[in-house]
Tab-separated table of C-alpha atoms and ligand atoms in Angstrom:
chain	number	residue	atom	x	y	z
A	1	MET	CA	-38.545	12.987	-1.287
A	2	THR	CA	-34.959	11.832	-1.821
A	3	SER	CA	-33.440	8.999	0.168
A	4	THR	CA	-31.400	11.500	2.130
A	5	ASP	CA	-34.245	13.637	3.448
A	6	ASN	CA	-34.728	11.710	6.683
A	7	GLN	CA	-31.127	11.581	7.871
A	8	PRO	CA	-30.690	11.969	11.599
A	9	ALA	CA	-29.011	15.258	12.298
A	10	ASP	CA	-25.856	13.735	13.761
A	11	ALA	CA	-24.486	11.743	10.811
A	12	PRO	CA	-21.445	13.632	9.558
A	13	ILE	CA	-20.476	14.291	5.971
A	14	LEU	CA	-16.796	13.813	5.197
A	15	VAL	CA	-15.533	15.530	2.071
A	16	ILE	CA	-12.125	14.206	1.014
A	17	PHE	CA	-10.080	16.330	-1.373
A	18	GLY	CA	-7.481	14.137	-3.086
A	19	ILE	CA	-9.482	10.902	-2.926
A	20	THR	CA	-7.392	9.305	-5.690
A	21	GLY	CA	-4.077	10.181	-4.014
A	22	ASP	CA	-1.650	7.821	-2.363
A	23	LEU	CA	-2.678	8.659	1.204
A	24	SER	CA	-6.390	8.143	0.531
A	25	ARG	CA	-5.827	4.837	-1.150
A	26	ARG	CA	-3.324	3.430	1.318
A	27	LYS	CA	-4.578	4.811	4.622
A	28	LEU	CA	-7.830	6.784	4.609
A	29	LEU	CA	-10.135	4.509	2.665
A	30	PRO	CA	-8.920	1.329	4.431
A	31	ALA	CA	-9.400	3.160	7.763
A	32	LEU	CA	-12.934	4.146	6.707
A	33	TYR	CA	-13.628	0.546	5.694
A	34	HIS	CA	-12.685	-0.576	9.243
A	35	ILE	CA	-14.853	2.161	10.744
A	36	PHE	CA	-17.849	1.131	8.637
A	37	SER	CA	-17.199	-2.553	9.141
A	38	GLN	CA	-17.348	-2.038	12.922
A	39	GLU	CA	-20.260	0.412	12.593
A	40	LEU	CA	-18.467	3.069	14.612
A	41	LEU	CA	-20.256	5.897	12.809
A	42	PRO	CA	-23.974	6.385	12.134
A	43	ALA	CA	-25.053	4.272	9.169
A	44	ASN	CA	-25.930	7.269	7.028
A	45	THR	CA	-22.570	8.980	7.377
A	46	LYS	CA	-21.620	10.246	3.933
A	47	ILE	CA	-18.229	10.394	2.254
A	48	ILE	CA	-17.767	12.614	-0.752
A	49	GLY	CA	-14.590	11.768	-2.635
A	50	VAL	CA	-13.462	14.817	-4.598
A	51	SER	CA	-11.271	14.508	-7.671
A	52	ARG	CA	-10.476	16.605	-10.705
A	53	ARG	CA	-11.331	13.810	-13.116
A	54	PRO	CA	-14.499	11.712	-13.347
A	55	LEU	CA	-14.239	8.813	-10.955
A	56	ASP	CA	-15.972	5.477	-10.516
A	57	VAL	CA	-16.201	4.615	-6.801
A	58	ASN	CA	-15.953	0.910	-7.701
A	59	ASP	CA	-12.337	1.500	-8.751
A	60	LEU	CA	-11.594	2.985	-5.348
A	61	LEU	CA	-13.354	0.154	-3.552
A	62	GLY	CA	-11.445	-2.491	-5.508
A	63	ASN	CA	-8.255	-0.927	-4.277
A	64	VAL	CA	-9.517	-0.784	-0.681
A	65	GLU	CA	-10.215	-4.527	-0.799
A	66	LEU	CA	-6.688	-5.209	-2.005
A	67	CYS	CA	-5.177	-3.018	0.721
A	68	VAL	CA	-7.257	-4.578	3.463
A	69	LEU	CA	-6.556	-8.129	2.274
A	70	GLU	CA	-2.851	-7.409	2.185
A	71	LYS	CA	-2.854	-6.218	5.798
A	72	ASP	CA	-5.633	-8.198	7.511
A	73	ASN	CA	-5.791	-11.287	5.243
A	74	VAL	CA	-9.564	-10.975	5.267
A	75	CYS	CA	-11.975	-8.349	3.964
A	76	ASP	CA	-15.531	-8.214	5.281
A	77	PRO	CA	-17.934	-7.875	2.301
A	78	GLU	CA	-20.509	-6.225	4.581
A	79	GLY	CA	-17.958	-3.543	5.527
A	80	ILE	CA	-17.218	-2.900	1.850
A	81	ARG	CA	-20.946	-2.710	1.098
A	82	ARG	CA	-21.515	-0.148	3.853
A	83	LEU	CA	-18.569	1.892	2.628
A	84	LYS	CA	-19.929	1.725	-0.911
A	85	ASP	CA	-23.344	2.963	0.239
A	86	ALA	CA	-21.706	5.889	1.998
A	87	LEU	CA	-19.266	6.860	-0.721
A	88	GLU	CA	-19.937	9.066	-3.709
A	89	SER	CA	-17.594	10.811	-6.079
A	90	PHE	CA	-17.637	14.508	-6.914
A	91	GLN	CA	-15.721	16.109	-9.754
A	92	LEU	CA	-14.308	19.524	-8.913
A	93	ASP	CA	-11.761	21.938	-10.291
A	94	PRO	CA	-10.264	23.828	-7.309
A	95	GLY	CA	-9.937	26.975	-9.422
A	96	ASN	CA	-13.598	27.034	-10.418
A	97	GLN	CA	-15.999	28.770	-8.031
A	98	ALA	CA	-19.039	27.248	-9.751
A	99	ASP	CA	-17.840	23.799	-8.661
A	100	PHE	CA	-17.843	24.900	-5.017
A	101	ILE	CA	-21.378	26.228	-5.388
A	102	ARG	CA	-22.359	22.812	-6.760
A	103	LEU	CA	-20.601	21.175	-3.794
A	104	LYS	CA	-22.500	23.420	-1.409
A	105	ASP	CA	-25.777	22.500	-3.122
A	106	ARG	CA	-24.980	18.821	-2.797
A	107	LEU	CA	-24.184	19.241	0.902
A	108	THR	CA	-27.449	21.123	1.448
A	109	GLU	CA	-29.280	18.313	-0.309
A	110	LEU	CA	-27.594	15.702	1.893
A	111	ASP	CA	-28.211	17.781	5.015
A	112	GLY	CA	-31.927	17.154	4.547
A	113	ALA	CA	-34.689	18.757	6.567
A	114	ASN	CA	-32.826	19.228	9.878
A	115	GLY	CA	-29.658	19.823	7.989
A	116	ASP	CA	-27.996	22.606	9.877
A	117	GLN	CA	-27.040	20.119	12.599
A	118	ARG	CA	-25.125	17.817	10.293
A	119	GLU	CA	-21.372	18.302	10.506
A	120	HIS	CA	-19.195	18.882	7.465
A	121	LEU	CA	-15.601	17.720	7.639
A	122	PHE	CA	-13.295	18.806	4.827
A	123	TYR	CA	-10.249	16.551	4.663
A	124	MET	CA	-7.283	17.944	2.679
A	125	SER	CA	-5.431	14.849	1.575
A	126	ILE	CA	-3.295	17.008	-0.705
A	127	PRO	CA	-0.137	19.148	-0.397
A	128	PRO	CA	-0.435	22.662	1.113
A	129	GLU	CA	-0.033	24.489	-2.206
A	130	ALA	CA	-3.049	22.523	-3.480
A	131	TYR	CA	-5.247	23.187	-0.475
A	132	THR	CA	-4.686	26.928	-0.425
A	133	PRO	CA	-7.277	27.700	-3.180
A	134	ILE	CA	-9.675	25.154	-1.720
A	135	VAL	CA	-9.607	26.710	1.759
A	136	GLU	CA	-10.264	30.085	0.105
A	137	GLN	CA	-13.180	28.776	-1.917
A	138	LEU	CA	-14.715	27.009	1.075
A	139	GLY	CA	-14.514	30.252	3.033
A	140	LYS	CA	-15.807	32.486	0.265
A	141	ASN	CA	-18.751	30.187	-0.431
A	142	GLY	CA	-19.936	29.902	3.143
A	143	LEU	CA	-18.688	26.371	3.697
A	144	ASN	CA	-16.915	27.479	6.870
A	145	ASP	CA	-19.911	27.875	9.182
A	146	ARG	CA	-19.708	26.649	12.772
A	147	ARG	CA	-20.478	22.994	11.939
A	148	SER	CA	-17.613	22.875	9.406
A	149	ARG	CA	-14.176	21.505	10.250
A	150	VAL	CA	-11.083	21.406	8.115
A	151	LEU	CA	-8.564	18.570	8.428
A	152	LEU	CA	-5.084	19.364	7.145
A	153	GLU	CA	-2.393	16.868	6.243
A	154	LYS	CA	1.259	17.706	6.755
A	155	PRO	CA	3.590	19.219	5.748
A	156	PHE	CA	2.222	22.376	7.370
A	157	GLY	CA	4.379	24.556	5.162
A	158	TYR	CA	8.003	24.120	4.142
A	159	ASP	CA	9.675	26.534	6.580
A	160	SER	CA	8.774	29.138	9.192
A	161	ALA	CA	7.606	31.754	6.680
A	162	SER	CA	5.423	29.449	4.579
A	163	ALA	CA	3.931	27.846	7.714
A	164	GLN	CA	2.998	31.306	9.001
A	165	ALA	CA	1.455	32.206	5.632
A	166	LEU	CA	-0.639	29.019	5.633
A	167	ILE	CA	-1.804	29.579	9.179
A	168	THR	CA	-2.807	33.144	8.336
A	169	LEU	CA	-4.738	31.957	5.292
A	170	VAL	CA	-6.609	29.219	7.150
A	171	ASP	CA	-7.275	31.619	10.059
A	172	THR	CA	-8.938	34.031	7.649
A	173	TYR	CA	-11.795	31.609	7.135
A	174	PHE	CA	-11.741	29.126	10.034
A	175	SER	CA	-11.258	29.527	13.767
A	176	GLU	CA	-8.528	27.430	15.437
A	177	GLU	CA	-11.260	25.198	16.979
A	178	GLN	CA	-12.317	24.231	13.460
A	179	VAL	CA	-8.805	23.306	12.281
A	180	TYR	CA	-7.420	19.777	12.729
A	181	ARG	CA	-3.731	19.453	11.761
A	182	ILE	CA	-3.146	15.761	11.506
A	183	ASP	CA	-0.136	14.022	12.996
A	184	HIS	CA	-0.972	10.352	12.731
A	185	TYR	CA	2.029	9.340	14.892
A	186	LEU	CA	0.274	10.829	17.906
A	187	ALA	CA	-2.626	8.495	17.172
A	188	LYS	CA	-0.480	5.366	17.329
A	189	GLU	CA	-1.356	3.215	20.332
A	190	THR	CA	1.945	3.466	22.268
A	191	ALA	CA	2.266	7.158	21.531
A	192	GLN	CA	-1.109	7.646	23.183
A	193	ASN	CA	-0.014	5.457	26.029
A	194	LEU	CA	2.949	7.715	26.741
A	195	LEU	CA	0.973	10.330	28.609
A	196	THR	CA	-1.107	7.749	30.432
A	197	PHE	CA	2.086	5.922	31.431
A	198	ARG	CA	3.622	9.127	32.731
A	199	LEU	CA	0.465	10.286	34.514
A	200	TYR	CA	-0.378	7.056	36.287
A	201	ASN	CA	3.075	5.688	37.158
A	202	PRO	CA	4.380	8.368	39.491
A	203	ILE	CA	7.656	6.514	40.232
A	204	PHE	CA	9.002	7.956	36.985
A	205	SER	CA	7.950	11.589	37.621
A	206	SER	CA	10.767	12.309	40.045
A	207	LEU	CA	13.312	10.926	37.543
A	208	TRP	CA	12.028	12.951	34.603
A	209	ASN	CA	14.706	15.659	34.546
A	210	ALA	CA	18.330	16.449	33.746
A	211	GLU	CA	19.528	15.142	37.063
A	212	HIS	CA	18.660	11.590	36.045
A	213	ILE	CA	18.285	11.573	32.270
A	214	GLU	CA	21.293	11.874	30.005
A	215	ARG	CA	19.800	11.550	26.566
A	216	VAL	CA	16.499	10.926	24.838
A	217	GLU	CA	16.597	9.427	21.402
A	218	ILE	CA	13.706	9.061	18.988
A	219	ARG	CA	14.285	6.901	15.977
A	220	ALA	CA	11.903	6.294	13.089
A	221	THR	CA	13.362	4.201	10.307
A	222	GLU	CA	11.597	2.773	7.277
A	223	THR	CA	12.671	0.109	4.819
A	224	ILE	CA	10.648	1.655	2.016
A	225	GLY	CA	11.974	4.392	-0.206
A	226	ILE	CA	9.855	7.234	-1.472
A	227	GLU	CA	7.450	4.888	-3.256
A	228	GLY	CA	6.822	6.898	-6.379
A	229	ARG	CA	6.138	10.120	-4.433
A	230	ALA	CA	9.027	11.945	-6.159
A	231	GLU	CA	7.234	15.262	-6.514
A	232	PHE	CA	6.152	15.349	-2.874
A	233	TYR	CA	9.441	14.109	-1.475
A	234	GLU	CA	11.709	16.341	-3.538
A	235	LYS	CA	10.014	19.342	-1.905
A	236	THR	CA	10.037	17.769	1.518
A	237	GLY	CA	12.906	15.474	2.532
A	238	ALA	CA	13.325	13.630	5.819
A	239	LEU	CA	13.678	16.733	7.996
A	240	ARG	CA	10.373	18.241	6.912
A	241	ASP	CA	8.576	14.945	6.375
A	242	LEU	CA	9.196	13.318	9.747
A	243	VAL	CA	11.323	15.449	12.079
A	244	GLN	CA	9.269	18.670	11.994
A	245	SER	CA	6.038	16.832	12.632
A	246	HIS	CA	6.040	13.279	13.981
A	247	LEU	CA	9.353	13.253	15.849
A	248	LEU	CA	9.045	16.659	17.488
A	249	GLN	CA	5.500	15.861	18.547
A	250	LEU	CA	6.662	12.560	20.052
A	251	LEU	CA	9.499	14.369	21.826
A	252	ALA	CA	7.029	16.850	23.276
A	253	ILE	CA	4.652	14.267	24.703
A	254	THR	CA	7.585	12.298	26.113
A	255	LEU	CA	9.103	15.230	27.978
A	256	MET	CA	6.570	18.023	28.423
A	257	ASP	CA	5.206	18.831	31.877
A	258	LEU	CA	2.325	16.590	32.799
A	259	PRO	CA	-0.955	18.259	31.889
A	260	ALA	CA	-3.283	18.929	34.805
A	261	ASP	CA	-5.877	16.781	33.053
A	262	MET	CA	-6.246	14.986	29.734
A	263	SER	CA	-8.393	17.665	28.105
A	264	SER	CA	-7.372	18.799	24.665
A	265	GLY	CA	-6.824	22.407	25.811
A	266	GLU	CA	-4.548	21.372	28.672
A	267	ILE	CA	-2.525	18.963	26.503
A	268	HIS	CA	-1.958	21.669	23.892
A	269	ARG	CA	-1.017	24.243	26.507
A	270	THR	CA	1.706	22.033	28.018
A	271	LYS	CA	2.937	20.800	24.653
A	272	GLN	CA	3.254	24.318	23.289
A	273	TYR	CA	5.099	25.416	26.432
A	274	PHE	CA	7.643	22.605	25.949
A	275	LEU	CA	8.124	23.172	22.200
A	276	GLU	CA	8.535	26.927	22.565
A	277	GLN	CA	11.466	26.416	24.939
A	278	LEU	CA	13.412	24.138	22.591
A	279	LEU	CA	16.538	25.973	21.440
A	280	PRO	CA	17.090	26.527	17.709
A	281	ALA	CA	18.979	23.491	16.378
A	282	ASP	CA	22.725	23.708	15.881
A	283	PRO	CA	23.049	22.938	12.144
A	284	ASN	CA	26.647	21.787	12.589
A	285	LEU	CA	25.441	18.831	14.634
A	286	ALA	CA	22.860	17.756	12.066
A	287	VAL	CA	23.604	14.899	9.666
A	288	ARG	CA	21.867	14.226	6.371
A	289	GLY	CA	22.063	11.361	3.934
A	290	GLN	CA	20.600	10.166	0.657
A	291	TYR	CA	20.241	6.510	-0.275
A	292	ASP	CA	21.969	5.161	-3.357
A	293	GLY	CA	19.647	5.280	-6.346
A	294	TYR	CA	17.548	8.161	-4.962
A	295	LYS	CA	18.616	10.605	-7.700
A	296	GLN	CA	17.653	8.153	-10.436
A	297	GLU	CA	14.325	7.461	-8.719
A	298	VAL	CA	13.385	11.136	-8.700
A	299	GLN	CA	15.034	11.653	-12.106
A	300	ASN	CA	17.064	14.540	-10.796
A	301	GLU	CA	20.826	14.029	-10.812
A	302	ALA	CA	21.234	17.349	-8.980
A	303	SER	CA	18.884	16.459	-6.123
A	304	THR	CA	20.151	17.463	-2.685
A	305	THR	CA	17.066	16.155	-0.857
A	306	GLU	CA	17.883	14.102	2.215
A	307	SER	CA	16.223	10.730	2.781
A	308	TYR	CA	17.934	10.495	6.164
A	309	ALA	CA	18.284	13.130	8.904
A	310	ARG	CA	19.753	13.139	12.390
A	311	VAL	CA	19.300	16.177	14.595
A	312	HIS	CA	20.560	17.060	18.074
A	313	LEU	CA	18.481	19.439	20.161
A	314	LYS	CA	18.745	21.156	23.520
A	315	HIS	CA	16.058	22.644	25.709
A	316	GLY	CA	16.077	26.010	27.450
A	317	ALA	CA	14.286	24.986	30.662
A	318	GLU	CA	16.382	24.301	33.735
A	319	ARG	CA	14.706	20.923	34.057
A	320	TRP	CA	16.383	19.781	30.810
A	321	GLN	CA	19.718	21.660	31.005
A	322	GLY	CA	22.414	19.711	29.154
A	323	VAL	CA	20.203	16.761	28.142
A	324	ASP	CA	20.781	15.707	24.551
A	325	PHE	CA	17.655	15.090	22.472
A	326	VAL	CA	18.448	13.116	19.325
A	327	LEU	CA	15.968	12.683	16.490
A	328	ASP	CA	16.892	10.189	13.806
A	329	THR	CA	14.924	9.147	10.739
A	330	GLY	CA	15.553	7.592	7.364
A	331	LYS	CA	14.038	5.781	4.427
A	332	GLY	CA	15.700	2.817	2.731
A	333	MET	CA	17.011	1.540	6.063
A	334	ALA	CA	17.445	-1.987	7.399
A	335	GLU	CA	14.192	-2.129	9.371
A	336	LYS	CA	10.847	-0.469	9.994
A	337	LEU	CA	11.072	0.748	13.553
A	338	THR	CA	9.851	3.660	15.622
A	339	GLU	CA	11.019	3.883	19.195
A	340	ILE	CA	11.703	6.408	21.914
A	341	THR	CA	14.525	5.598	24.308
A	342	VAL	CA	15.142	7.470	27.520
A	343	TYR	CA	18.758	6.888	28.616
A	344	PHE	CA	19.145	7.321	32.355
A	345	LYS	CA	22.464	8.452	33.774
A	346	THR	CA	24.729	5.663	34.882
A	347	THR	CA	26.278	5.574	38.336
A	348	HIS	CA	29.017	3.047	37.497
A	349	ALA	CA	30.194	0.994	34.530
A	350	HIS	CA	27.603	-1.744	34.927
A	351	SER	CA	24.509	0.310	35.547
A	352	SER	CA	22.006	0.771	32.768
A	353	ASN	CA	18.339	1.640	32.954
A	354	ASN	CA	17.040	2.611	29.563
A	355	LEU	CA	13.325	2.966	29.153
A	356	THR	CA	12.053	2.335	25.639
A	357	PHE	CA	8.649	3.052	24.196
A	358	ASN	CA	8.242	0.841	21.135
A	359	ILE	CA	5.821	2.656	18.887
A	360	GLN	CA	6.009	0.195	15.987
A	361	PRO	CA	6.086	-2.518	14.788
A	362	ASN	CA	6.063	-4.409	18.139
A	363	GLU	CA	4.189	-2.043	20.409
A	364	GLY	CA	5.251	-2.060	24.008
A	365	ILE	CA	7.383	-0.569	26.746
A	366	THR	CA	10.639	-2.062	28.048
A	367	LEU	CA	12.945	-1.160	30.905
A	368	ASP	CA	16.553	-2.385	30.829
A	369	LEU	CA	17.807	-3.691	34.122
A	370	ILE	CA	20.997	-5.173	35.500
A	371	VAL	CA	20.453	-8.173	37.784
A	372	LYS	CA	22.643	-10.801	39.334
A	373	ALA	CA	23.242	-13.765	37.059
A	374	PRO	CA	22.160	-17.006	38.701
A	375	GLY	CA	24.998	-19.031	40.144
A	376	ILE	CA	27.635	-19.110	42.817
A	377	GLU	CA	29.600	-16.149	41.456
A	378	ASN	CA	28.499	-12.576	41.937
A	379	GLN	CA	28.128	-11.723	38.285
A	380	THR	CA	25.702	-9.338	36.688
A	381	THR	CA	23.626	-9.738	33.591
A	382	HIS	CA	21.308	-7.634	31.465
A	383	THR	CA	17.588	-8.244	31.418
A	384	THR	CA	14.424	-6.317	30.581
A	385	LEU	CA	11.034	-5.713	32.084
A	386	ASP	CA	8.860	-6.125	29.093
A	387	PHE	CA	5.323	-4.919	28.424
A	388	ASP	CA	4.338	-6.340	25.043
A	389	TYR	CA	0.967	-5.373	23.558
A	390	GLN	CA	0.716	-8.374	21.269
A	391	LYS	CA	1.335	-10.850	24.070
A	392	LEU	CA	-0.937	-9.126	26.545
A	393	TYR	CA	-3.884	-8.176	24.373
A	394	THR	CA	-4.275	-11.120	22.046
A	395	ASP	CA	-8.003	-10.544	21.465
A	396	THR	CA	-7.926	-6.796	21.136
A	397	GLN	CA	-8.777	-5.320	17.783
A	398	HIS	CA	-5.887	-3.201	16.556
A	399	ILE	CA	-7.006	0.357	15.810
A	400	ASP	CA	-5.016	1.940	13.015
A	401	ALA	CA	-3.789	5.504	13.615
A	402	TYR	CA	-5.950	6.873	10.774
A	403	GLU	CA	-9.081	5.287	12.220
A	404	ARG	CA	-8.373	7.151	15.440
A	405	VAL	CA	-7.636	10.392	13.567
A	406	LEU	CA	-10.946	10.202	11.687
A	407	MET	CA	-12.988	9.242	14.730
A	408	ASP	CA	-11.457	12.026	16.846
A	409	ALA	CA	-12.141	14.607	14.151
A	410	VAL	CA	-15.774	13.470	13.967
A	411	ARG	CA	-16.191	13.727	17.734
A	412	ALA	CA	-14.383	17.094	17.770
A	413	ASP	CA	-11.547	15.985	20.018
A	414	GLN	CA	-8.432	17.986	19.098
A	415	SER	CA	-6.060	16.316	21.597
A	416	LEU	CA	-4.118	14.365	18.967
A	417	PHE	CA	-3.851	17.211	16.456
A	418	SER	CA	-1.216	19.964	16.294
A	419	SER	CA	-2.086	23.560	17.102
A	420	ASP	CA	-0.865	26.518	15.017
A	421	ALA	CA	1.509	27.644	17.797
A	422	GLU	CA	3.055	24.147	18.006
A	423	VAL	CA	3.632	24.094	14.263
A	424	LEU	CA	5.339	27.485	14.330
A	425	ALA	CA	7.517	26.474	17.292
A	426	THR	CA	8.774	23.342	15.506
A	427	TRP	CA	9.678	25.217	12.318
A	428	ARG	CA	11.552	27.809	14.358
A	429	VAL	CA	13.661	25.053	15.955
A	430	LEU	CA	14.621	23.524	12.601
A	431	GLN	CA	15.026	26.719	10.560
A	432	PRO	CA	18.857	26.958	11.087
A	433	ILE	CA	19.264	23.474	9.589
A	434	LEU	CA	16.945	24.284	6.676
A	435	ASP	CA	19.024	27.393	5.993
A	436	LYS	CA	22.304	25.501	6.106
A	437	TRP	CA	21.102	22.647	3.876
A	438	SER	CA	19.306	24.794	1.350
A	439	GLY	CA	20.537	24.419	-2.221
A	440	ASN	CA	23.825	22.626	-1.563
A	441	ASP	CA	25.011	19.094	-0.950
A	442	ASP	CA	28.089	20.013	1.082
A	443	ASP	CA	27.829	17.246	3.635
A	444	LEU	CA	25.142	15.028	2.131
A	445	ARG	CA	26.205	11.455	2.838
A	446	ARG	CA	25.311	8.619	0.538
A	447	TYR	CA	24.246	5.313	2.020
A	448	ALA	CA	23.340	1.899	0.709
A	449	VAL	CA	19.687	0.875	0.809
A	450	GLY	CA	19.295	-1.417	3.812
A	451	SER	CA	21.861	0.413	5.975
A	452	ALA	CA	21.493	-0.074	9.700
A	453	ALA	CA	20.379	2.908	11.761
A	454	GLY	CA	23.361	4.734	13.154
A	455	THR	CA	25.762	3.827	10.338
A	456	ILE	CA	25.034	7.008	8.414
A	457	THR	CA	26.702	9.112	11.053
A	458	ASP	CA	29.741	6.887	10.593
A	459	THR	CA	32.615	8.630	8.839
A	460	SER	CA	33.050	5.586	6.586
A	461	VAL	CA	29.885	6.554	4.736
A	462	HIS	CA	30.694	8.425	1.580
A	463	VAL	CA	30.169	12.183	1.640
A	464	ASN	CA	29.320	13.686	-1.753
B	501	BG6	C1	4.106	10.017	6.606
B	501	BG6	C2	5.266	10.396	5.738
B	501	BG6	O1	3.698	11.085	7.392
B	501	BG6	O2	4.478	8.930	7.438
B	501	BG6	C3	5.770	9.211	4.927
B	501	BG6	O3	4.889	11.444	4.856
B	501	BG6	C4	6.051	8.030	5.849
B	501	BG6	O4	6.923	9.559	4.182
B	501	BG6	C5	4.856	7.757	6.737
B	501	BG6	O5	6.347	6.914	5.028
B	501	BG6	C6	5.173	6.682	7.738
B	501	BG6	O6	4.008	6.378	8.449
B	501	BG6	P1	3.864	5.002	9.189
B	501	BG6	O7	2.596	5.112	9.922
B	501	BG6	O8	3.859	3.937	8.128
B	501	BG6	O9	5.067	4.855	10.063
């Protein structure tokens, strides 16, 4: 009898393709460490780390410790030990069917006696062109039965046509209920709070329309550059990397109709309805930029890839007639910041009521107000109502977005994942910009690393 024969039926097996990649090292494995450290999954949960080359799990674990120490300042040895017990490496060539048969055998072995209850989660921590043959092999070798789920990392294609092709491929072998398209921004604490805030604070519902809202702006800036991911980023760029996925998803949950309940099906139905009514973007209003030194970093002097993008969108529903939606993102900027600001219409020069959802780094919600300044004169001053997570929840354990993503996939909750129809709707909206920007650098602005958000739209910034 092997040590795995007596596993309870409910302990899942997570198979990670691309275990040595950047995402696994920086996000997934540290998230799994936290999950194991807090014993959020059954003790005998298994993680199979798949790589093309032979791999020693101790190397991976050493890196996890470094990552965790860097972020948390402390690394629980017991958590690392549990992760080590759960983790095993598996060498596989995605083009070799025999390797998938071996993988299936290993899963059957781990399933044990009551095995057909044990769930198999296949996590594609690799680009879409790399997961295409893997999805095919999983399907052809029977690793797509009803207890199998496939988790896909973005980008979900590179444009409308490639997204459709990927969806068709995945659909050939897996039903939509088995597919989890990850958008880790939806799993960030304040992003999740958005719907709760809207549902349970009805004073805002009557204001949530074009009569009261002038503009909604979503900004996601990063100080980091592309961090050695030249191959990935050259094919992607800021529009595909952040706007198509994270920012459009955030826009949808900020403005979509309130779902009748918080079930996954209802959330997806309302989100899809909102996204499908967004009008195709006007490419002449879109701005793109590239930080100084980018071309040298990717060793491509001809690169036209944007590291900054700003997009203006309009919505077809009467409720949002004329409201400007602005999505703004860039790497190599002055600060790491993600925030959603709802600008309410002003009634006179001094009025201002902007509502801001601070997604990161300082999570919270603020409302700008004008009040009377203290004193004998009737003067006004600016102030804010401030809900600050850090101040309010000092003892609460911070849950990283990837911990939430992994836990939700294990408990089969699709609420925070993107559906195929949502993905197609977002590509359709951005396709005119992709077409205009393709293969030229006509209006690509250059900006200095450390530029403040907003300056790239400034005409003083050099246009190539
Ligand atoms: C990823 C992008 O989806 O999100 C990266 O591919 C980006 O380019 C990252 O750096 C940012 O995530 P976070 O959680 O650090 O804001």
